Amino acid sequence: MTVAAPTVRRRGWRALDTAGAGLALDLTLYAVSAAFAAVTALTSTLLPHRAWGAVAAAGYLLASLAVAAQLLIRRRHPASPLIDLPARWAVTTFAWATTALLPVVLQSVERAGGRTDRAQEEVIVVEESGRRLVDTGTPYLGHDAIAALPPGEQLLGYTPYQPGMALFGLPRAAVDAAWTDARVWFAFATAVALALAVRTLRRSGTPGEPGGPDAAVLRAVQAATVLPVCALTLATGGDDLPVLALCLLALAFAAADRPGRAGVAVGLAGALKLFAWPVALVLIIWGATRRAGRRVAASAVGLPVAALLPVLLVDRDALVENVLRFPLGHGLVTSPAQSPFPGHLVATTLPAGRAIAVGLLLAAGLAIAVRLARRPPRTAADTALVCGYGLLAAILLMPSTRFGYLLYPLAFLAWAPALARSDSADSAHPAGSVGSVGSVGSAEPVGSARSANHRAEDADTAYT
């Protein structure tokens, strides 16, 4: 009885996801996104966002019309190749190109032509950190250097990222041109990481019926690309997208039972931004259940540490000022991130609200730690669910946060079904896997009577 409710919810989602061979939900996604982009273009107070909305609304609308045409074709010609999975991939690719990549190009060109309202602050911060890395050996300004800046520029003096993020600013340090805009390289890194993740999932999964592994991968990719919170972020700021894509690649490697590669991918993400560190911790625990914790940790911890050490040796105080003091609210200026989530509302409206919000955040962290200790994730899908729900709780309870950070939990939760099917396929064909030698893990013996579908259902409901 304890699994009945999650199973019903899973079957309800599957019915919605597969309605009209997946086209009904595609149409809903693109149509709602078109409306969101249009409203953004008309009402946003942020000029880069308005510029994105004007272009993206047309892209989403064209994708909606394409899917509507596919539904009409399906009614008259159910066997037409224009409605099968490759055609849906083509529409998704078109949607991402027109709602994310095209706005990146247009805003980069306009910015290179002299427009000062075609990039968010994080683009400028990353590019300046690249210049400083070349000039001084560290991407960070120290406390005194930031204090010497005019009050209106002190916020841009902070670089609240890990040292690896400065690499995206190196092209701009060499040449001032449209193609050296940091967002161009954010988009390139995101596309490469997602392509590798899709390739890994397709190889480790088992192609099947509509709504099967390939369709689940498509839905996962849509959540990480054409969902407005992702497309808007890439087009106007972009620094979160390569971090997210590398984390998703790490989860794909985990689903393919490649713990070493999973550690490398999440380690690269951790060398860019702190948001990847909780994902690395959960992946290390996943690796430990498969007697591969050290292999995951070697790169998941080693790569961020290797990125930090040279900067630490050049200017330790500057590193601490940017990476620790500023995010914790102890810098010369405070972060402008003030999305109206529960943690921010508690911190700003209640007496001693900040202390209460921090207490709630710590309580949520403790609950997740207890869950990890009692039921460590044994599959990639379970790992994605833990990361998704954990980061969602953290984002909602943090005193200062951004709406755009929701792209992390949304993508992790959307990828869980695709990862579950790859987990199941790996368990069904355990040659060389830990399950085949009796190691601790989620894999079952080859002769298990349980089907791959049952294992996939368990992975989908493990965290509920």
Short mmCIF file of C-alpha atoms in Angstrom, two decimals:
data_model
loop_
_atom_site.label_atom_id
_atom_site.label_comp_id
_atom_site.label_asym_id
_atom_site.label_seq_id
_atom_site.Cartn_x
_atom_site.Cartn_y
_atom_site.Cartn_z
CA MET A 1 0.00 0.00 0.00
CA THR A 2 2.88 2.39 0.63
CA VAL A 3 3.89 2.32 -3.05
CA ALA A 4 0.37 2.54 -4.48
CA ALA A 5 0.06 6.34 -4.46
CA PRO A 6 3.46 7.00 -6.11
CA THR A 7 2.70 4.32 -8.68
CA VAL A 8 -0.65 5.94 -9.50
CA ARG A 9 1.07 9.32 -9.87
CA ARG A 10 3.72 7.78 -12.10
CA ARG A 11 1.08 6.15 -14.32
CA GLY A 12 -0.84 9.43 -14.46
CA TRP A 13 2.28 11.27 -15.59
CA ARG A 14 3.06 8.55 -18.11
CA ALA A 15 -0.44 8.86 -19.59
CA LEU A 16 0.03 12.63 -19.92
CA ASP A 17 3.57 12.28 -21.27
CA THR A 18 2.59 9.76 -23.96
CA ALA A 19 -0.73 11.32 -25.03
CA GLY A 20 -0.74 11.70 -28.78
CA ALA A 21 2.61 9.88 -28.95
CA GLY A 22 4.11 12.65 -26.80
CA LEU A 23 2.94 15.42 -29.11
CA ALA A 24 0.20 16.72 -26.81
CA LEU A 25 2.67 17.60 -24.06
CA ASP A 26 5.10 19.00 -26.66
CA LEU A 27 2.38 21.37 -27.85
CA THR A 28 1.54 22.40 -24.29
CA LEU A 29 5.21 23.07 -23.50
CA TYR A 30 5.81 25.24 -26.57
CA ALA A 31 2.48 27.10 -26.36
CA VAL A 32 2.87 27.99 -22.68
CA SER A 33 6.48 28.96 -23.28
CA ALA A 34 5.40 31.23 -26.15
CA ALA A 35 2.99 32.99 -23.83
CA PHE A 36 5.68 33.36 -21.16
CA ALA A 37 8.15 34.81 -23.66
CA ALA A 38 5.57 37.26 -24.99
CA VAL A 39 4.72 38.48 -21.48
CA THR A 40 8.43 38.81 -20.74
CA ALA A 41 8.96 40.89 -23.88
CA LEU A 42 6.14 43.24 -22.90
CA THR A 43 6.53 43.56 -19.14
CA SER A 44 10.05 42.70 -17.96
CA THR A 45 12.04 45.51 -16.35
CA LEU A 46 15.30 43.84 -17.46
CA LEU A 47 16.20 44.88 -20.99
CA PRO A 48 18.14 41.69 -21.89
CA HIS A 49 15.08 39.70 -20.82
CA ARG A 50 12.78 41.80 -22.98
CA ALA A 51 15.08 41.34 -25.96
CA TRP A 52 15.05 37.57 -25.35
CA GLY A 53 11.27 37.47 -25.11
CA ALA A 54 10.76 39.27 -28.42
CA VAL A 55 12.82 36.66 -30.28
CA ALA A 56 11.90 33.58 -28.24
CA ALA A 57 8.14 34.18 -28.49
CA ALA A 58 8.38 33.77 -32.27
CA GLY A 59 10.52 30.63 -31.90
CA TYR A 60 8.13 29.01 -29.44
CA LEU A 61 5.14 29.96 -31.62
CA LEU A 62 6.70 28.37 -34.71
CA ALA A 63 7.48 25.22 -32.71
CA SER A 64 3.86 25.16 -31.47
CA LEU A 65 2.57 25.41 -35.03
CA ALA A 66 4.89 22.61 -36.11
CA VAL A 67 3.61 20.32 -33.35
CA ALA A 68 -0.01 21.25 -34.11
CA ALA A 69 0.62 20.21 -37.71
CA GLN A 70 2.15 16.94 -36.48
CA LEU A 71 -1.01 16.22 -34.46
CA LEU A 72 -3.17 16.80 -37.53
CA ILE A 73 -0.94 14.53 -39.60
CA ARG A 74 -1.12 11.87 -36.90
CA ARG A 75 -4.91 11.89 -37.04
CA ARG A 76 -4.94 11.28 -40.80
CA HIS A 77 -1.70 9.34 -41.30
CA PRO A 78 -0.73 7.58 -38.05
CA ALA A 79 2.28 5.88 -39.67
CA SER A 80 3.78 9.05 -41.14
CA PRO A 81 7.49 9.60 -40.38
CA LEU A 82 6.65 13.27 -39.78
CA ILE A 83 5.24 12.41 -36.36
CA ASP A 84 7.75 9.87 -35.08
CA LEU A 85 10.52 10.45 -32.54
CA PRO A 86 13.16 11.83 -34.96
CA ALA A 87 10.64 14.45 -36.08
CA ARG A 88 10.02 15.44 -32.45
CA TRP A 89 13.80 15.72 -31.96
CA ALA A 90 13.95 17.99 -35.00
CA VAL A 91 11.30 20.32 -33.57
CA THR A 92 13.05 20.38 -30.19
CA THR A 93 16.35 21.25 -31.86
CA PHE A 94 14.65 24.02 -33.83
CA ALA A 95 13.01 25.34 -30.67
CA TRP A 96 16.33 25.49 -28.80
CA ALA A 97 18.07 27.11 -31.75
CA THR A 98 15.45 29.85 -32.05
CA THR A 99 14.70 30.47 -28.36
CA ALA A 100 18.19 30.19 -26.86
CA LEU A 101 20.99 30.07 -29.42
CA LEU A 102 19.61 32.73 -31.79
CA PRO A 103 19.06 35.23 -28.92
CA VAL A 104 22.62 34.54 -27.74
CA VAL A 105 23.97 35.41 -31.19
CA LEU A 106 21.78 38.49 -31.64
CA GLN A 107 22.51 39.92 -28.20
CA SER A 108 26.24 39.23 -28.57
CA VAL A 109 26.33 41.00 -31.95
CA GLU A 110 24.34 43.97 -30.66
CA ARG A 111 26.56 44.20 -27.59
CA ALA A 112 29.69 44.13 -29.75
CA GLY A 113 28.12 46.95 -31.78
CA GLY A 114 27.89 49.19 -28.73
CA ARG A 115 24.63 48.25 -26.97
CA THR A 116 25.20 48.24 -23.21
CA ASP A 117 21.84 46.65 -22.38
CA ARG A 118 22.36 43.28 -24.02
CA ALA A 119 23.94 41.26 -21.23
CA GLN A 120 23.30 40.62 -17.56
CA GLU A 121 25.91 41.44 -14.95
CA GLU A 122 27.22 37.89 -14.70
CA VAL A 123 28.45 38.01 -18.31
CA ILE A 124 30.53 41.09 -17.53
CA VAL A 125 31.77 39.57 -14.27
CA VAL A 126 32.93 36.36 -15.98
CA GLU A 127 34.67 38.23 -18.77
CA GLU A 128 36.43 40.55 -16.31
CA SER A 129 37.52 37.53 -14.26
CA GLY A 130 39.11 36.11 -17.41
CA ARG A 131 41.05 39.33 -17.95
CA ARG A 132 42.23 39.35 -14.33
CA LEU A 133 43.29 35.72 -14.60
CA VAL A 134 45.54 36.62 -17.52
CA ASP A 135 46.91 39.77 -15.89
CA THR A 136 47.34 38.72 -12.27
CA GLY A 137 47.02 34.94 -12.09
CA THR A 138 43.74 35.11 -10.12
CA PRO A 139 40.19 35.90 -11.28
CA TYR A 140 39.41 37.64 -7.99
CA LEU A 141 39.80 41.17 -6.64
CA GLY A 142 40.77 41.50 -2.99
CA HIS A 143 38.76 43.31 -0.32
CA ASP A 144 40.76 46.54 -0.58
CA ALA A 145 40.59 46.61 -4.39
CA ILE A 146 36.80 46.18 -4.32
CA ALA A 147 36.48 48.86 -1.61
CA ALA A 148 38.41 51.27 -3.86
CA LEU A 149 35.83 50.93 -6.64
CA PRO A 150 32.99 53.47 -6.93
CA PRO A 151 29.99 52.31 -4.85
CA GLY A 152 27.95 51.56 -7.97
CA GLU A 153 30.66 49.24 -9.34
CA GLN A 154 31.53 47.27 -6.20
CA LEU A 155 28.96 44.57 -6.93
CA LEU A 156 30.57 43.89 -10.31
CA GLY A 157 33.93 43.66 -8.57
CA TYR A 158 32.87 40.40 -6.93
CA THR A 159 33.26 37.06 -8.72
CA PRO A 160 31.16 34.57 -6.72
CA TYR A 161 32.21 31.60 -8.86
CA GLN A 162 34.86 28.94 -8.71
CA PRO A 163 38.11 29.68 -10.58
CA GLY A 164 37.21 27.51 -13.58
CA MET A 165 34.43 29.90 -14.58
CA ALA A 166 37.06 32.46 -15.57
CA LEU A 167 38.04 30.25 -18.52
CA PHE A 168 34.86 31.37 -20.28
CA GLY A 169 36.16 34.92 -20.07
CA LEU A 170 39.51 34.18 -21.71
CA PRO A 171 38.31 34.66 -25.33
CA ARG A 172 37.12 38.18 -24.44
CA ALA A 173 40.47 38.90 -22.82
CA ALA A 174 42.14 38.13 -26.15
CA VAL A 175 39.71 39.73 -28.65
CA ASP A 176 36.78 42.10 -28.19
CA ALA A 177 34.26 40.66 -30.65
CA ALA A 178 30.79 39.16 -30.79
CA TRP A 179 32.08 35.58 -30.90
CA THR A 180 34.12 36.11 -27.71
CA ASP A 181 31.01 36.95 -25.65
CA ALA A 182 31.03 34.57 -22.67
CA ARG A 183 27.50 33.40 -23.53
CA VAL A 184 28.70 32.01 -26.86
CA TRP A 185 31.10 29.74 -25.00
CA PHE A 186 28.53 28.91 -22.32
CA ALA A 187 26.25 27.74 -25.13
CA PHE A 188 29.00 25.74 -26.80
CA ALA A 189 29.99 23.95 -23.58
CA THR A 190 26.32 23.27 -22.79
CA ALA A 191 25.66 21.78 -26.22
CA VAL A 192 28.73 19.51 -26.06
CA ALA A 193 27.93 18.23 -22.55
CA LEU A 194 24.27 17.57 -23.38
CA ALA A 195 25.18 15.82 -26.62
CA LEU A 196 27.53 13.53 -24.71
CA ALA A 197 24.83 12.88 -22.09
CA VAL A 198 22.26 11.94 -24.77
CA ARG A 199 24.78 9.69 -26.52
CA THR A 200 25.60 7.98 -23.23
CA LEU A 201 21.95 7.40 -22.32
CA ARG A 202 21.10 6.08 -25.76
CA ARG A 203 23.98 3.62 -25.63
CA SER A 204 23.15 2.42 -22.14
CA GLY A 205 19.38 2.30 -22.69
CA THR A 206 17.27 0.00 -24.81
CA PRO A 207 15.29 1.63 -27.67
CA GLY A 208 11.64 0.85 -27.41
CA GLU A 209 8.06 1.98 -27.73
CA PRO A 210 6.72 5.56 -27.63
CA GLY A 211 7.25 6.76 -24.10
CA GLY A 212 10.19 4.40 -23.77
CA PRO A 213 13.85 5.24 -23.22
CA ASP A 214 14.41 7.42 -26.29
CA ALA A 215 11.23 9.42 -25.64
CA ALA A 216 12.22 9.86 -22.00
CA VAL A 217 15.61 11.20 -23.10
CA LEU A 218 13.89 13.67 -25.43
CA ARG A 219 11.66 14.92 -22.62
CA ALA A 220 14.71 15.27 -20.38
CA VAL A 221 16.56 17.29 -23.01
CA GLN A 222 13.55 19.58 -23.46
CA ALA A 223 13.64 20.33 -19.73
CA ALA A 224 17.31 21.33 -19.95
CA THR A 225 17.11 23.37 -23.16
CA VAL A 226 13.77 24.79 -24.36
CA LEU A 227 12.15 25.24 -20.96
CA PRO A 228 11.98 29.06 -20.61
CA VAL A 229 13.94 29.16 -17.36
CA CYS A 230 16.83 27.49 -19.21
CA ALA A 231 16.55 29.27 -22.57
CA LEU A 232 16.19 32.69 -20.92
CA THR A 233 19.12 32.06 -18.60
CA LEU A 234 21.40 30.97 -21.44
CA ALA A 235 20.48 33.92 -23.65
CA THR A 236 20.89 36.65 -21.04
CA GLY A 237 23.44 35.33 -18.53
CA GLY A 238 24.27 31.74 -19.18
CA ASP A 239 26.78 30.79 -16.50
CA ASP A 240 24.49 28.19 -14.91
CA LEU A 241 23.88 26.19 -18.08
CA PRO A 242 27.32 24.55 -18.52
CA VAL A 243 27.27 23.69 -14.81
CA LEU A 244 23.85 22.07 -15.18
CA ALA A 245 24.83 20.26 -18.38
CA LEU A 246 27.98 18.80 -16.79
CA CYS A 247 25.95 17.60 -13.79
CA LEU A 248 23.45 15.94 -16.14
CA LEU A 249 26.35 14.34 -18.01
CA ALA A 250 27.65 13.00 -14.69
CA LEU A 251 24.24 11.46 -13.96
CA ALA A 252 24.17 9.93 -17.45
CA PHE A 253 27.58 8.35 -16.82
CA ALA A 254 26.24 7.06 -13.51
CA ALA A 255 23.27 5.47 -15.31
CA ALA A 256 25.76 3.82 -17.69
CA ASP A 257 27.71 2.49 -14.68
CA ARG A 258 30.80 4.61 -15.39
CA PRO A 259 31.63 6.06 -11.95
CA GLY A 260 35.04 7.38 -12.95
CA ARG A 261 33.62 9.44 -15.80
CA ALA A 262 30.75 10.60 -13.59
CA GLY A 263 33.32 11.93 -11.13
CA VAL A 264 35.18 13.79 -13.88
CA ALA A 265 32.00 15.44 -15.21
CA VAL A 266 30.73 16.59 -11.83
CA GLY A 267 34.27 17.62 -10.85
CA LEU A 268 34.44 19.91 -13.88
CA ALA A 269 31.07 21.36 -12.87
CA GLY A 270 32.33 21.88 -9.32
CA ALA A 271 35.36 23.76 -10.67
CA LEU A 272 32.87 26.24 -12.17
CA LYS A 273 30.27 26.82 -9.47
CA LEU A 274 29.36 25.79 -5.92
CA PHE A 275 25.93 24.55 -7.05
CA ALA A 276 27.61 21.38 -8.34
CA TRP A 277 29.16 20.47 -4.99
CA PRO A 278 25.99 18.97 -3.43
CA VAL A 279 25.54 16.93 -6.62
CA ALA A 280 29.13 15.70 -6.27
CA LEU A 281 28.49 14.64 -2.67
CA VAL A 282 25.39 12.63 -3.61
CA LEU A 283 27.25 11.01 -6.52
CA ILE A 284 30.10 10.02 -4.20
CA ILE A 285 27.57 8.34 -1.91
CA TRP A 286 26.04 6.62 -4.96
CA GLY A 287 29.52 5.44 -5.93
CA ALA A 288 30.11 4.10 -2.43
CA THR A 289 27.08 1.80 -2.78
CA ARG A 290 28.83 0.30 -5.81
CA ARG A 291 32.27 0.14 -4.18
CA ALA A 292 33.37 2.99 -6.45
CA GLY A 293 33.17 5.91 -4.04
CA ARG A 294 36.89 6.60 -4.23
CA ARG A 295 36.85 6.61 -8.02
CA VAL A 296 34.05 9.17 -8.05
CA ALA A 297 35.61 11.27 -5.30
CA ALA A 298 39.05 11.35 -6.93
CA SER A 299 37.82 13.64 -9.69
CA ALA A 300 34.67 15.06 -8.07
CA VAL A 301 36.82 16.53 -5.29
CA GLY A 302 40.21 16.57 -6.98
CA LEU A 303 39.30 18.78 -9.97
CA PRO A 304 37.73 21.63 -7.92
CA VAL A 305 40.67 21.49 -5.49
CA ALA A 306 43.15 21.58 -8.39
CA ALA A 307 41.36 24.68 -9.72
CA LEU A 308 41.44 26.37 -6.31
CA LEU A 309 45.06 25.72 -5.36
CA PRO A 310 46.83 28.06 -7.83
CA VAL A 311 44.42 30.89 -7.00
CA LEU A 312 44.85 30.20 -3.29
CA LEU A 313 48.60 30.53 -3.64
CA VAL A 314 48.34 33.80 -5.58
CA ASP A 315 45.90 35.62 -3.26
CA ARG A 316 44.18 33.69 -0.50
CA ASP A 317 42.28 36.68 0.90
CA ALA A 318 40.79 37.54 -2.49
CA LEU A 319 39.58 33.96 -2.88
CA VAL A 320 37.93 33.98 0.54
CA GLU A 321 36.35 37.40 -0.05
CA ASN A 322 34.69 36.33 -3.30
CA VAL A 323 33.89 32.66 -2.80
CA LEU A 324 32.94 32.66 0.89
CA ARG A 325 32.28 36.09 2.37
CA PHE A 326 30.18 37.51 -0.46
CA PRO A 327 27.85 34.49 -0.92
CA LEU A 328 27.35 34.33 2.86
CA GLY A 329 26.30 37.99 2.97
CA HIS A 330 29.48 39.35 4.57
CA GLY A 331 30.91 41.23 1.58
CA LEU A 332 31.10 44.99 1.07
CA VAL A 333 27.79 44.77 -0.81
CA THR A 334 25.01 42.21 -0.69
CA SER A 335 23.73 40.02 -3.48
CA PRO A 336 20.75 41.46 -5.40
CA ALA A 337 19.19 37.98 -5.58
CA GLN A 338 15.81 38.46 -3.89
CA SER A 339 13.23 36.21 -5.50
CA PRO A 340 10.10 35.94 -3.32
CA PHE A 341 10.59 32.36 -2.16
CA PRO A 342 9.67 31.27 1.40
CA GLY A 343 13.21 31.69 2.78
CA HIS A 344 13.47 35.27 1.50
CA LEU A 345 9.98 36.15 2.74
CA VAL A 346 10.73 34.74 6.20
CA ALA A 347 14.08 36.55 6.34
CA THR A 348 12.59 39.92 5.39
CA THR A 349 9.21 39.92 7.18
CA LEU A 350 9.64 38.15 10.52
CA PRO A 351 11.57 39.30 13.59
CA ALA A 352 14.95 37.53 13.51
CA GLY A 353 13.73 36.26 10.17
CA ARG A 354 17.18 35.63 8.71
CA ALA A 355 18.10 33.38 11.64
CA ILE A 356 14.80 31.51 11.22
CA ALA A 357 15.37 31.06 7.51
CA VAL A 358 18.89 29.77 8.10
CA GLY A 359 17.53 27.39 10.74
CA LEU A 360 14.95 26.04 8.31
CA LEU A 361 17.64 25.60 5.67
CA LEU A 362 19.85 23.71 8.11
CA ALA A 363 16.91 21.54 9.18
CA ALA A 364 16.23 20.65 5.56
CA GLY A 365 19.91 19.83 5.09
CA LEU A 366 19.86 17.61 8.17
CA ALA A 367 16.76 15.77 6.89
CA ILE A 368 18.48 15.11 3.56
CA ALA A 369 21.63 13.93 5.36
CA VAL A 370 19.56 11.49 7.44
CA ARG A 371 17.87 10.24 4.28
CA LEU A 372 21.24 9.69 2.60
CA ALA A 373 22.55 7.83 5.64
CA ARG A 374 19.51 5.58 5.95
CA ARG A 375 18.81 5.06 2.24
CA PRO A 376 21.80 5.98 0.09
CA PRO A 377 20.94 6.31 -3.62
CA ARG A 378 21.73 3.09 -5.45
CA THR A 379 20.71 4.15 -8.96
CA ALA A 380 21.36 7.20 -11.10
CA ALA A 381 17.64 7.97 -11.13
CA ASP A 382 17.48 7.94 -7.34
CA THR A 383 20.58 10.16 -7.27
CA ALA A 384 18.89 12.66 -9.60
CA LEU A 385 15.77 12.69 -7.42
CA VAL A 386 17.78 13.34 -4.27
CA CYS A 387 19.66 16.17 -6.00
CA GLY A 388 16.46 17.60 -7.45
CA TYR A 389 14.40 17.63 -4.28
CA GLY A 390 17.38 18.64 -2.14
CA LEU A 391 18.29 21.63 -4.30
CA LEU A 392 14.62 22.59 -4.60
CA ALA A 393 14.35 22.72 -0.80
CA ALA A 394 17.58 24.71 -0.55
CA ILE A 395 16.54 27.24 -3.21
CA LEU A 396 13.13 27.76 -1.60
CA LEU A 397 14.59 28.22 1.89
CA MET A 398 17.70 30.30 1.16
CA PRO A 399 17.37 33.91 2.42
CA SER A 400 18.80 35.21 -0.89
CA THR A 401 18.22 33.30 -4.09
CA ARG A 402 17.20 33.68 -7.74
CA PHE A 403 14.19 32.40 -9.65
CA GLY A 404 16.56 31.16 -12.35
CA TYR A 405 18.20 28.69 -9.98
CA LEU A 406 15.07 26.54 -10.32
CA LEU A 407 16.53 25.25 -13.58
CA TYR A 408 18.71 22.89 -11.52
CA PRO A 409 16.01 20.94 -9.63
CA LEU A 410 13.59 21.01 -12.55
CA ALA A 411 16.16 19.48 -14.88
CA PHE A 412 17.31 16.87 -12.35
CA LEU A 413 13.74 15.74 -11.69
CA ALA A 414 12.91 15.67 -15.41
CA TRP A 415 15.99 13.52 -16.14
CA ALA A 416 15.10 10.87 -13.55
CA PRO A 417 12.75 8.83 -15.85
CA ALA A 418 15.39 8.67 -18.62
CA LEU A 419 18.03 7.67 -16.08
CA ALA A 420 15.72 5.05 -14.58
CA ARG A 421 15.31 3.32 -17.93
CA SER A 422 19.06 3.32 -18.50
CA ASP A 423 19.55 1.97 -14.96
CA SER A 424 17.07 -0.80 -15.77
CA ALA A 425 18.76 -1.67 -19.05
CA ASP A 426 22.13 -1.77 -17.30
CA SER A 427 20.70 -4.08 -14.63
CA ALA A 428 19.17 -6.31 -17.30
CA HIS A 429 22.57 -6.59 -19.07
CA PRO A 430 25.03 -6.55 -16.17
CA ALA A 431 28.15 -7.74 -18.00
CA GLY A 432 31.08 -6.31 -16.13
CA SER A 433 28.86 -4.36 -13.74
CA VAL A 434 29.08 -4.48 -9.99
CA GLY A 435 25.85 -6.45 -9.83
CA SER A 436 27.45 -9.30 -11.73
CA VAL A 437 30.12 -9.80 -9.11
CA GLY A 438 27.92 -9.43 -6.08
CA SER A 439 28.92 -5.92 -5.07
CA VAL A 440 26.59 -3.70 -3.15
CA GLY A 441 24.32 -1.80 -5.54
CA SER A 442 20.99 -1.63 -7.26
CA ALA A 443 21.74 -4.22 -9.92
CA GLU A 444 19.99 -7.57 -9.56
CA PRO A 445 21.14 -11.04 -10.59
CA VAL A 446 20.74 -11.92 -14.24
CA GLY A 447 18.10 -14.46 -13.46
CA SER A 448 15.94 -12.14 -11.42
CA ALA A 449 12.23 -12.64 -11.99
CA ARG A 450 11.58 -8.92 -11.70
CA SER A 451 11.28 -7.12 -15.02
CA ALA A 452 13.19 -4.04 -16.08
CA ASN A 453 9.91 -2.10 -15.99
CA HIS A 454 9.45 -2.95 -12.31
CA ARG A 455 12.96 -1.77 -11.54
CA ALA A 456 12.26 1.45 -13.41
CA GLU A 457 9.09 1.99 -11.35
CA ASP A 458 11.09 1.48 -8.14
CA ALA A 459 13.61 4.07 -9.26
CA ASP A 460 10.88 6.56 -10.10
CA THR A 461 9.21 6.20 -6.68
CA ALA A 462 12.28 5.71 -4.48
CA TYR A 463 12.33 9.22 -3.11
CA THR A 464 8.59 9.75 -2.65
#
